[in-house]
Amino acid sequence: MKNSEMPSILIIYTGGTIGMREDPETHTLAPMKFTHIQNEIPELSKLGIDVSATAFNPPIDSSDMRPTIWGRIARTIRQNYQKYNGFVILHGTDTMAYTASALSFMFENLDKPVILTGSQLPIGVMRTDGKENLVTAVELAAASRNGRAIVPEVCIYFNSRLFRGNRTTKEDSEKFSAFMSHNYPILARAGVDIVYSYDRINYANNKGILKVNTNISDNVIILRMFPGINRQYFEHALNLPGLKGVVLESYGSGNVPTHRWLLNTIRRAIKQGIIFLNVTQCSGGRVQMGQYMTSYELLNAGVISGKDITVEAAITKLMFLLGQDLSTEEVKTHLQRSLSGEITE
């Protein structure tokens, strides 16, 4: 560690609204210099934490996030893993839940906090939510009990709440409470004190030497059901060259239209080796295949239930598993198991 007298945290600025500040003369927004972060946010120096920062150059807009950048973030953490007690990733909010989910699958034996945060307003704006999000995320990343990190997971911290990263969805584009975790309780709440829910934190996957696996397959699509879905569109999507996996966003508890052509198209695709993962369009709840006749037919066809997984975790988990040297049956088996707390088994 950098300083044995105090915990050390590395802030990794990838991009996003939080990294912008207003020019006092032109009133335009431009990226601030995160290598001098304590000059911009003097509150950090009062935490008793040794804070360092590194920044991606150029910054990555949230909408431009992609698997190669996920790998870059993961490798940055691996390269600095022995130097710091925890990591804070500053990231645009639009795709933050995807990145958090992907990283949760890339890390094995993680025993240090990796906390993503950002803001709805730039950090250089008077009413910004960025300062509180950043300062508290650093405090959470440095927190320990009995010599161990309190939250050795990939998390998202936003608006006083700490979420498991792969259980989180961006739900609002305007409110400071931008994120929600419908199917898993929060890990901590920051008020006058930070109150942790220790029984909800995953300590099971942090035994051994850290392993980082950044192999990802992008031969996947998300297909969302809607009334009047076009047959030609649906069949064309499943005939994409190289397609390996489909996240099927179904209605309610896992239902799709009863069109015979739709079910037959899915059956043909599965016989060709394409994997289907069924997730609900609903914000909360879970897929319960077999509860109704349409989902029963999907089950018989070989579609995998996503249970209570988020769409963000579903697509990144499928991409991760397809990037490994696994058979189709092995991928299907792992999809039904919790790899890092993303589903309730």
mmCIF file of C-alpha atoms in Angstrom:
data_model
loop_
_atom_site.group_PDB
_atom_site.id
_atom_site.type_symbol
_atom_site.label_atom_id
_atom_site.label_comp_id
_atom_site.label_asym_id
_atom_site.label_seq_id
_atom_site.Cartn_x
_atom_site.Cartn_y
_atom_site.Cartn_z
ATOM 1 C CA MET A 1 0.000 0.000 0.000
ATOM 2 C CA LYS A 2 1.088 3.539 -0.635
ATOM 3 C CA ASN A 3 0.854 4.678 2.976
ATOM 4 C CA SER A 4 0.570 2.176 5.791
ATOM 5 C CA GLU A 5 -0.823 4.888 8.072
ATOM 6 C CA MET A 6 -3.981 5.455 6.045
ATOM 7 C CA PRO A 7 -6.026 3.603 3.433
ATOM 8 C CA SER A 8 -5.276 4.391 -0.193
ATOM 9 C CA ILE A 9 -7.796 4.750 -2.994
ATOM 10 C CA LEU A 10 -7.318 5.063 -6.733
ATOM 11 C CA ILE A 11 -9.902 7.110 -8.605
ATOM 12 C CA ILE A 12 -10.232 6.087 -12.253
ATOM 13 C CA TYR A 13 -11.938 8.744 -14.336
ATOM 14 C CA THR A 14 -13.329 7.194 -17.513
ATOM 15 C CA GLY A 15 -15.579 10.079 -18.508
ATOM 16 C CA GLY A 16 -19.090 11.306 -17.869
ATOM 17 C CA THR A 17 -20.889 14.349 -16.523
ATOM 18 C CA ILE A 18 -19.145 14.242 -13.153
ATOM 19 C CA GLY A 19 -15.828 15.215 -14.719
ATOM 20 C CA MET A 20 -17.027 18.488 -16.212
ATOM 21 C CA ARG A 21 -16.475 21.961 -14.777
ATOM 22 C CA GLU A 22 -17.673 25.356 -15.942
ATOM 23 C CA ASP A 23 -15.235 27.861 -17.413
ATOM 24 C CA PRO A 24 -15.763 31.085 -15.409
ATOM 25 C CA GLU A 25 -15.331 33.265 -18.512
ATOM 26 C CA THR A 26 -17.136 31.373 -21.267
ATOM 27 C CA HIS A 27 -19.546 29.423 -18.997
ATOM 28 C CA THR A 28 -18.986 26.371 -21.193
ATOM 29 C CA LEU A 29 -18.377 22.917 -19.751
ATOM 30 C CA ALA A 30 -15.057 21.161 -20.251
ATOM 31 C CA PRO A 31 -13.342 18.135 -18.628
ATOM 32 C CA MET A 32 -11.467 19.023 -15.465
ATOM 33 C CA LYS A 33 -7.978 17.729 -14.684
ATOM 34 C CA PHE A 34 -8.499 14.696 -12.499
ATOM 35 C CA THR A 35 -4.797 14.323 -11.791
ATOM 36 C CA HIS A 36 -5.271 17.420 -9.609
ATOM 37 C CA ILE A 37 -8.514 16.200 -8.111
ATOM 38 C CA GLN A 38 -7.865 17.422 -4.570
ATOM 39 C CA ASN A 39 -7.489 20.955 -5.884
ATOM 40 C CA GLU A 40 -10.927 20.650 -7.455
ATOM 41 C CA ILE A 41 -12.535 18.856 -4.484
ATOM 42 C CA PRO A 42 -10.675 19.876 -1.298
ATOM 43 C CA GLU A 43 -13.137 17.849 0.799
ATOM 44 C CA LEU A 44 -11.195 14.716 -0.177
ATOM 45 C CA SER A 45 -8.153 15.854 1.823
ATOM 46 C CA LYS A 46 -10.223 15.842 5.022
ATOM 47 C CA LEU A 47 -11.101 12.137 4.868
ATOM 48 C CA GLY A 48 -7.784 10.806 6.146
ATOM 49 C CA ILE A 49 -7.468 8.746 2.962
ATOM 50 C CA ASP A 50 -4.554 8.730 0.534
ATOM 51 C CA VAL A 51 -6.274 9.527 -2.780
ATOM 52 C CA SER A 52 -4.670 9.186 -6.199
ATOM 53 C CA ALA A 53 -6.259 9.606 -9.599
ATOM 54 C CA THR A 54 -5.792 8.511 -13.169
ATOM 55 C CA ALA A 55 -7.848 9.586 -16.162
ATOM 56 C CA PHE A 56 -8.681 8.108 -19.545
ATOM 57 C CA ASN A 57 -7.557 10.405 -22.320
ATOM 58 C CA PRO A 58 -9.725 11.247 -24.101
ATOM 59 C CA PRO A 59 -12.657 10.706 -21.714
ATOM 60 C CA ILE A 60 -15.233 8.137 -22.829
ATOM 61 C CA ASP A 61 -18.796 9.367 -23.181
ATOM 62 C CA SER A 62 -21.193 6.994 -21.461
ATOM 63 C CA SER A 63 -23.020 6.250 -24.719
ATOM 64 C CA ASP A 64 -19.712 5.203 -26.315
ATOM 65 C CA MET A 65 -18.936 2.610 -23.623
ATOM 66 C CA ARG A 66 -18.037 -0.798 -25.089
ATOM 67 C CA PRO A 67 -16.424 -4.123 -24.106
ATOM 68 C CA THR A 68 -12.888 -2.994 -24.997
ATOM 69 C CA ILE A 69 -13.232 -0.166 -22.472
ATOM 70 C CA TRP A 70 -14.558 -2.590 -19.849
ATOM 71 C CA GLY A 71 -11.372 -4.578 -20.395
ATOM 72 C CA ARG A 72 -9.261 -1.439 -20.075
ATOM 73 C CA ILE A 73 -10.896 -0.563 -16.756
ATOM 74 C CA ALA A 74 -10.412 -4.119 -15.454
ATOM 75 C CA ARG A 75 -6.741 -4.162 -16.481
ATOM 76 C CA THR A 76 -6.154 -0.770 -14.827
ATOM 77 C CA ILE A 77 -7.446 -2.204 -11.570
ATOM 78 C CA ARG A 78 -5.390 -5.380 -11.934
ATOM 79 C CA GLN A 79 -2.205 -3.368 -12.572
ATOM 80 C CA ASN A 80 -2.789 -1.283 -9.448
ATOM 81 C CA TYR A 81 -4.419 -3.918 -7.276
ATOM 82 C CA GLN A 82 -1.577 -4.336 -4.781
ATOM 83 C CA LYS A 83 -1.038 -0.590 -4.378
ATOM 84 C CA TYR A 84 -4.490 0.430 -3.190
ATOM 85 C CA ASN A 85 -7.162 -0.618 -0.710
ATOM 86 C CA GLY A 86 -10.004 0.166 -3.084
ATOM 87 C CA PHE A 87 -11.034 1.734 -6.364
ATOM 88 C CA VAL A 88 -13.565 4.361 -7.408
ATOM 89 C CA ILE A 89 -14.571 4.500 -11.069
ATOM 90 C CA LEU A 90 -16.071 7.734 -12.327
ATOM 91 C CA HIS A 91 -18.389 6.923 -15.200
ATOM 92 C CA GLY A 92 -21.278 8.371 -17.183
ATOM 93 C CA THR A 93 -24.640 7.324 -15.810
ATOM 94 C CA ASP A 94 -26.304 6.067 -19.006
ATOM 95 C CA THR A 95 -24.302 2.821 -19.230
ATOM 96 C CA MET A 96 -22.952 2.620 -15.682
ATOM 97 C CA ALA A 97 -25.090 -0.422 -14.806
ATOM 98 C CA TYR A 98 -23.752 -2.290 -17.854
ATOM 99 C CA THR A 99 -20.146 -1.564 -16.885
ATOM 100 C CA ALA A 100 -20.720 -2.529 -13.248
ATOM 101 C CA SER A 101 -22.335 -5.799 -14.334
ATOM 102 C CA ALA A 102 -19.563 -6.625 -16.801
ATOM 103 C CA LEU A 103 -16.820 -5.942 -14.253
ATOM 104 C CA SER A 104 -18.557 -8.117 -11.662
ATOM 105 C CA PHE A 105 -18.150 -11.087 -14.007
ATOM 106 C CA MET A 106 -14.596 -10.214 -15.085
ATOM 107 C CA PHE A 107 -13.223 -10.253 -11.508
ATOM 108 C CA GLU A 108 -12.747 -13.502 -9.628
ATOM 109 C CA ASN A 109 -11.630 -13.557 -5.976
ATOM 110 C CA LEU A 110 -12.174 -9.810 -5.646
ATOM 111 C CA ASP A 111 -11.499 -8.761 -2.059
ATOM 112 C CA LYS A 112 -11.383 -4.991 -2.470
ATOM 113 C CA PRO A 113 -14.182 -2.508 -3.233
ATOM 114 C CA VAL A 114 -14.692 -1.363 -6.810
ATOM 115 C CA ILE A 115 -17.282 1.414 -6.645
ATOM 116 C CA LEU A 116 -18.707 3.193 -9.658
ATOM 117 C CA THR A 117 -20.242 6.621 -9.293
ATOM 118 C CA GLY A 118 -21.019 9.720 -11.297
ATOM 119 C CA SER A 119 -23.479 12.556 -11.259
ATOM 120 C CA GLN A 120 -26.508 14.031 -12.931
ATOM 121 C CA LEU A 121 -25.010 17.531 -12.835
ATOM 122 C CA PRO A 122 -21.357 18.404 -13.595
ATOM 123 C CA ILE A 123 -19.090 18.705 -10.598
ATOM 124 C CA GLY A 124 -18.365 22.317 -11.521
ATOM 125 C CA VAL A 125 -22.027 23.344 -11.250
ATOM 126 C CA MET A 126 -23.263 24.903 -8.002
ATOM 127 C CA ARG A 127 -26.008 22.331 -7.275
ATOM 128 C CA THR A 128 -24.021 19.313 -8.383
ATOM 129 C CA ASP A 129 -24.666 15.935 -6.840
ATOM 130 C CA GLY A 130 -21.180 14.906 -7.913
ATOM 131 C CA LYS A 131 -19.230 16.014 -4.857
ATOM 132 C CA GLU A 132 -21.269 14.018 -2.354
ATOM 133 C CA ASN A 133 -21.310 10.991 -4.634
ATOM 134 C CA LEU A 134 -17.546 11.091 -5.108
ATOM 135 C CA VAL A 135 -16.555 11.858 -1.512
ATOM 136 C CA THR A 136 -18.804 9.144 -0.085
ATOM 137 C CA ALA A 137 -17.751 6.620 -2.742
ATOM 138 C CA VAL A 138 -14.121 7.168 -1.711
ATOM 139 C CA GLU A 139 -15.070 6.713 1.936
ATOM 140 C CA LEU A 140 -16.943 3.489 1.128
ATOM 141 C CA ALA A 141 -14.047 2.155 -0.931
ATOM 142 C CA ALA A 142 -11.671 2.749 1.978
ATOM 143 C CA ALA A 143 -13.905 1.325 4.704
ATOM 144 C CA SER A 144 -12.639 -1.754 6.538
ATOM 145 C CA ARG A 145 -13.540 -3.840 9.559
ATOM 146 C CA ASN A 146 -11.171 -6.218 11.325
ATOM 147 C CA GLY A 147 -8.599 -5.692 8.606
ATOM 148 C CA ARG A 148 -10.955 -6.575 5.744
ATOM 149 C CA ALA A 149 -12.787 -4.405 3.250
ATOM 150 C CA ILE A 150 -16.406 -3.983 4.286
ATOM 151 C CA VAL A 151 -17.744 -4.139 0.733
ATOM 152 C CA PRO A 152 -15.479 -6.315 -1.456
ATOM 153 C CA GLU A 153 -17.810 -6.095 -4.447
ATOM 154 C CA VAL A 154 -18.354 -4.173 -7.653
ATOM 155 C CA CYS A 155 -20.930 -1.585 -6.572
ATOM 156 C CA ILE A 156 -22.678 1.569 -7.679
ATOM 157 C CA TYR A 157 -22.981 4.438 -5.224
ATOM 158 C CA PHE A 158 -25.503 7.138 -6.011
ATOM 159 C CA ASN A 159 -27.634 9.540 -4.008
ATOM 160 C CA SER A 160 -26.857 8.138 -0.549
ATOM 161 C CA ARG A 161 -27.342 4.475 -1.526
ATOM 162 C CA LEU A 162 -24.839 1.740 -2.253
ATOM 163 C CA PHE A 163 -26.092 -0.917 -4.656
ATOM 164 C CA ARG A 164 -24.704 -4.230 -5.851
ATOM 165 C CA GLY A 165 -23.555 -3.245 -9.323
ATOM 166 C CA ASN A 166 -25.054 -6.143 -11.236
ATOM 167 C CA ARG A 167 -28.456 -5.617 -9.588
ATOM 168 C CA THR A 168 -28.761 -1.997 -10.622
ATOM 169 C CA THR A 169 -30.622 -0.168 -13.389
ATOM 170 C CA LYS A 170 -30.695 3.486 -14.348
ATOM 171 C CA GLU A 171 -34.296 4.493 -13.890
ATOM 172 C CA ASP A 172 -34.435 8.275 -14.160
ATOM 173 C CA SER A 173 -32.617 10.745 -16.407
ATOM 174 C CA GLU A 174 -33.378 13.834 -14.288
ATOM 175 C CA LYS A 175 -33.638 12.980 -10.589
ATOM 176 C CA PHE A 176 -30.560 12.706 -8.403
ATOM 177 C CA SER A 177 -31.879 9.276 -7.435
ATOM 178 C CA ALA A 178 -31.080 7.969 -10.908
ATOM 179 C CA PHE A 179 -30.540 4.313 -9.991
ATOM 180 C CA MET A 180 -32.677 1.581 -8.510
ATOM 181 C CA SER A 181 -32.227 -2.039 -7.475
ATOM 182 C CA HIS A 182 -35.678 -3.602 -7.531
ATOM 183 C CA ASN A 183 -34.815 -7.213 -6.806
ATOM 184 C CA TYR A 184 -32.015 -6.859 -4.262
ATOM 185 C CA PRO A 185 -31.798 -4.598 -1.180
ATOM 186 C CA ILE A 186 -29.203 -1.839 -0.938
ATOM 187 C CA LEU A 187 -25.850 -2.693 0.676
ATOM 188 C CA ALA A 188 -25.471 0.567 2.599
ATOM 189 C CA ARG A 189 -27.142 3.908 3.150
ATOM 190 C CA ALA A 190 -25.221 7.110 3.788
ATOM 191 C CA GLY A 191 -26.800 9.630 6.098
ATOM 192 C CA VAL A 192 -25.283 11.190 9.200
ATOM 193 C CA ASP A 193 -23.545 7.814 9.457
ATOM 194 C CA ILE A 194 -22.968 5.128 6.843
ATOM 195 C CA VAL A 195 -25.112 2.160 7.794
ATOM 196 C CA TYR A 196 -24.082 -1.151 6.231
ATOM 197 C CA SER A 197 -26.293 -4.185 5.696
ATOM 198 C CA TYR A 198 -23.583 -6.762 6.313
ATOM 199 C CA ASP A 199 -25.833 -9.740 5.667
ATOM 200 C CA ARG A 200 -26.488 -8.545 2.109
ATOM 201 C CA ILE A 201 -22.831 -8.109 1.143
ATOM 202 C CA ASN A 202 -21.179 -10.902 -0.809
ATOM 203 C CA TYR A 203 -18.075 -12.193 0.965
ATOM 204 C CA ALA A 204 -18.157 -15.614 -0.696
ATOM 205 C CA ASN A 205 -16.198 -14.793 -3.866
ATOM 206 C CA ASN A 206 -13.155 -13.090 -2.358
ATOM 207 C CA LYS A 207 -10.958 -15.991 -1.362
ATOM 208 C CA GLY A 208 -7.736 -16.455 -3.305
ATOM 209 C CA ILE A 209 -5.632 -14.472 -5.751
ATOM 210 C CA LEU A 210 -7.436 -11.965 -7.945
ATOM 211 C CA LYS A 211 -8.093 -13.225 -11.450
ATOM 212 C CA VAL A 212 -9.206 -10.928 -14.245
ATOM 213 C CA ASN A 213 -10.815 -12.333 -17.380
ATOM 214 C CA THR A 214 -11.676 -9.753 -20.034
ATOM 215 C CA ASN A 215 -12.683 -12.146 -22.820
ATOM 216 C CA ILE A 216 -16.044 -10.995 -24.188
ATOM 217 C CA SER A 217 -18.182 -11.995 -27.169
ATOM 218 C CA ASP A 218 -20.307 -9.319 -28.827
ATOM 219 C CA ASN A 219 -22.226 -11.810 -30.975
ATOM 220 C CA VAL A 220 -25.389 -11.141 -28.988
ATOM 221 C CA ILE A 221 -28.583 -9.147 -29.346
ATOM 222 C CA ILE A 222 -31.503 -8.036 -27.183
ATOM 223 C CA LEU A 223 -34.956 -8.733 -28.604
ATOM 224 C CA ARG A 224 -37.817 -6.942 -26.880
ATOM 225 C CA MET A 225 -41.347 -8.209 -27.291
ATOM 226 C CA PHE A 226 -44.094 -5.751 -28.213
ATOM 227 C CA PRO A 227 -47.654 -6.082 -29.513
ATOM 228 C CA GLY A 228 -47.584 -6.452 -33.291
ATOM 229 C CA ILE A 229 -43.947 -7.556 -33.509
ATOM 230 C CA ASN A 230 -43.065 -8.049 -37.175
ATOM 231 C CA ARG A 231 -42.322 -11.594 -38.308
ATOM 232 C CA GLN A 232 -39.807 -10.545 -40.958
ATOM 233 C CA TYR A 233 -37.928 -8.379 -38.461
ATOM 234 C CA PHE A 234 -37.841 -11.149 -35.850
ATOM 235 C CA GLU A 235 -36.677 -13.846 -38.260
ATOM 236 C CA HIS A 236 -34.066 -11.559 -39.844
ATOM 237 C CA ALA A 237 -32.614 -10.694 -36.423
ATOM 238 C CA LEU A 238 -32.122 -14.378 -35.604
ATOM 239 C CA ASN A 239 -30.384 -14.978 -38.941
ATOM 240 C CA LEU A 240 -27.571 -12.516 -38.242
ATOM 241 C CA PRO A 241 -24.201 -14.097 -39.207
ATOM 242 C CA GLY A 242 -22.288 -15.319 -36.158
ATOM 243 C CA LEU A 243 -25.136 -14.781 -33.702
ATOM 244 C CA LYS A 244 -24.561 -16.807 -30.530
ATOM 245 C CA GLY A 245 -26.918 -15.455 -27.895
ATOM 246 C CA VAL A 246 -30.206 -13.602 -27.462
ATOM 247 C CA VAL A 247 -31.609 -11.837 -24.418
ATOM 248 C CA LEU A 248 -35.349 -12.115 -24.899
ATOM 249 C CA GLU A 249 -37.210 -9.311 -23.128
ATOM 250 C CA SER A 250 -40.580 -10.906 -22.524
ATOM 251 C CA TYR A 251 -43.814 -9.765 -20.907
ATOM 252 C CA GLY A 252 -44.536 -10.173 -17.206
ATOM 253 C CA SER A 253 -43.261 -13.434 -15.765
ATOM 254 C CA GLY A 254 -41.709 -14.595 -19.041
ATOM 255 C CA ASN A 255 -44.445 -14.622 -21.675
ATOM 256 C CA VAL A 256 -44.313 -14.018 -25.436
ATOM 257 C CA PRO A 257 -47.041 -13.811 -28.106
ATOM 258 C CA THR A 258 -48.600 -17.150 -29.025
ATOM 259 C CA HIS A 259 -47.829 -16.771 -32.738
ATOM 260 C CA ARG A 260 -46.825 -20.189 -34.002
ATOM 261 C CA TRP A 261 -44.232 -18.638 -36.329
ATOM 262 C CA LEU A 262 -42.507 -16.929 -33.376
ATOM 263 C CA LEU A 263 -42.154 -20.098 -31.307
ATOM 264 C CA ASN A 264 -41.038 -22.104 -34.353
ATOM 265 C CA THR A 265 -38.413 -19.474 -35.194
ATOM 266 C CA ILE A 266 -37.036 -19.648 -31.654
ATOM 267 C CA ARG A 267 -36.958 -23.464 -31.785
ATOM 268 C CA ARG A 268 -35.020 -23.426 -35.074
ATOM 269 C CA ALA A 269 -32.512 -20.929 -33.712
ATOM 270 C CA ILE A 270 -31.932 -23.015 -30.569
ATOM 271 C CA LYS A 271 -31.352 -26.118 -32.688
ATOM 272 C CA GLN A 272 -28.704 -24.109 -34.559
ATOM 273 C CA GLY A 273 -26.892 -23.470 -31.260
ATOM 274 C CA ILE A 274 -28.168 -19.974 -30.417
ATOM 275 C CA ILE A 275 -28.743 -19.474 -26.680
ATOM 276 C CA PHE A 276 -31.865 -17.645 -25.474
ATOM 277 C CA LEU A 277 -32.036 -16.017 -22.036
ATOM 278 C CA ASN A 278 -35.535 -14.945 -21.010
ATOM 279 C CA VAL A 279 -35.815 -11.767 -18.894
ATOM 280 C CA THR A 280 -38.841 -9.729 -17.908
ATOM 281 C CA GLN A 281 -39.562 -6.239 -19.209
ATOM 282 C CA CYS A 282 -40.880 -5.325 -15.760
ATOM 283 C CA SER A 283 -38.693 -3.240 -13.473
ATOM 284 C CA GLY A 284 -39.182 -5.713 -10.631
ATOM 285 C CA GLY A 285 -40.162 -9.337 -10.264
ATOM 286 C CA ARG A 286 -38.821 -12.385 -12.020
ATOM 287 C CA VAL A 287 -39.308 -14.776 -14.911
ATOM 288 C CA GLN A 288 -41.212 -17.917 -13.879
ATOM 289 C CA MET A 289 -41.247 -20.048 -16.975
ATOM 290 C CA GLY A 290 -44.084 -22.557 -17.122
ATOM 291 C CA GLN A 291 -46.526 -20.442 -15.157
ATOM 292 C CA TYR A 292 -48.440 -19.693 -18.380
ATOM 293 C CA MET A 293 -48.700 -21.721 -21.588
ATOM 294 C CA THR A 294 -46.549 -19.403 -23.739
ATOM 295 C CA SER A 295 -43.623 -19.479 -21.317
ATOM 296 C CA TYR A 296 -44.132 -23.234 -20.894
ATOM 297 C CA GLU A 297 -43.545 -23.647 -24.622
ATOM 298 C CA LEU A 298 -40.399 -21.519 -24.388
ATOM 299 C CA LEU A 299 -39.182 -23.755 -21.579
ATOM 300 C CA ASN A 300 -39.803 -26.863 -23.680
ATOM 301 C CA ALA A 301 -37.970 -25.272 -26.595
ATOM 302 C CA GLY A 302 -34.830 -24.806 -24.473
ATOM 303 C CA VAL A 303 -35.043 -21.135 -23.537
ATOM 304 C CA ILE A 304 -33.192 -20.370 -20.276
ATOM 305 C CA SER A 305 -34.939 -18.493 -17.474
ATOM 306 C CA GLY A 306 -33.176 -15.315 -16.407
ATOM 307 C CA LYS A 307 -34.999 -15.433 -13.069
ATOM 308 C CA ASP A 308 -34.727 -11.982 -11.443
ATOM 309 C CA ILE A 309 -31.699 -10.725 -13.383
ATOM 310 C CA THR A 310 -31.589 -7.199 -14.816
ATOM 311 C CA VAL A 311 -31.318 -6.695 -18.562
ATOM 312 C CA GLU A 312 -27.896 -5.073 -18.043
ATOM 313 C CA ALA A 313 -26.586 -8.056 -16.097
ATOM 314 C CA ALA A 314 -28.232 -10.511 -18.500
ATOM 315 C CA ILE A 315 -26.556 -9.186 -21.634
ATOM 316 C CA THR A 316 -23.130 -8.738 -20.028
ATOM 317 C CA LYS A 317 -23.264 -12.171 -18.385
ATOM 318 C CA LEU A 318 -24.166 -13.754 -21.725
ATOM 319 C CA MET A 319 -21.350 -11.834 -23.445
ATOM 320 C CA PHE A 320 -18.894 -12.931 -20.766
ATOM 321 C CA LEU A 321 -19.846 -16.612 -20.835
ATOM 322 C CA LEU A 322 -19.807 -16.738 -24.634
ATOM 323 C CA GLY A 323 -16.316 -15.255 -24.514
ATOM 324 C CA GLN A 324 -15.035 -18.236 -22.527
ATOM 325 C CA ASP A 325 -13.994 -21.604 -23.907
ATOM 326 C CA LEU A 326 -17.264 -23.254 -22.942
ATOM 327 C CA SER A 327 -19.681 -25.565 -24.706
ATOM 328 C CA THR A 328 -23.255 -24.436 -25.358
ATOM 329 C CA GLU A 329 -24.508 -26.636 -22.531
ATOM 330 C CA GLU A 330 -21.910 -25.245 -20.122
ATOM 331 C CA VAL A 331 -22.976 -21.687 -20.965
ATOM 332 C CA LYS A 332 -26.609 -22.615 -20.324
ATOM 333 C CA THR A 333 -25.680 -24.177 -16.987
ATOM 334 C CA HIS A 334 -23.763 -21.089 -15.830
ATOM 335 C CA LEU A 335 -26.584 -18.787 -16.933
ATOM 336 C CA GLN A 336 -28.824 -20.486 -14.403
ATOM 337 C CA ARG A 337 -26.327 -20.036 -11.573
ATOM 338 C CA SER A 338 -25.286 -16.950 -9.679
ATOM 339 C CA LEU A 339 -21.721 -16.017 -10.635
ATOM 340 C CA SER A 340 -21.445 -12.887 -8.507
ATOM 341 C CA GLY A 341 -24.790 -12.315 -6.851
ATOM 342 C CA GLU A 342 -26.646 -11.228 -10.001
ATOM 343 C CA ILE A 343 -29.600 -13.601 -9.538
ATOM 344 C CA THR A 344 -31.488 -15.095 -6.638
ATOM 345 C CA GLU A 345 -31.093 -18.868 -6.836
#
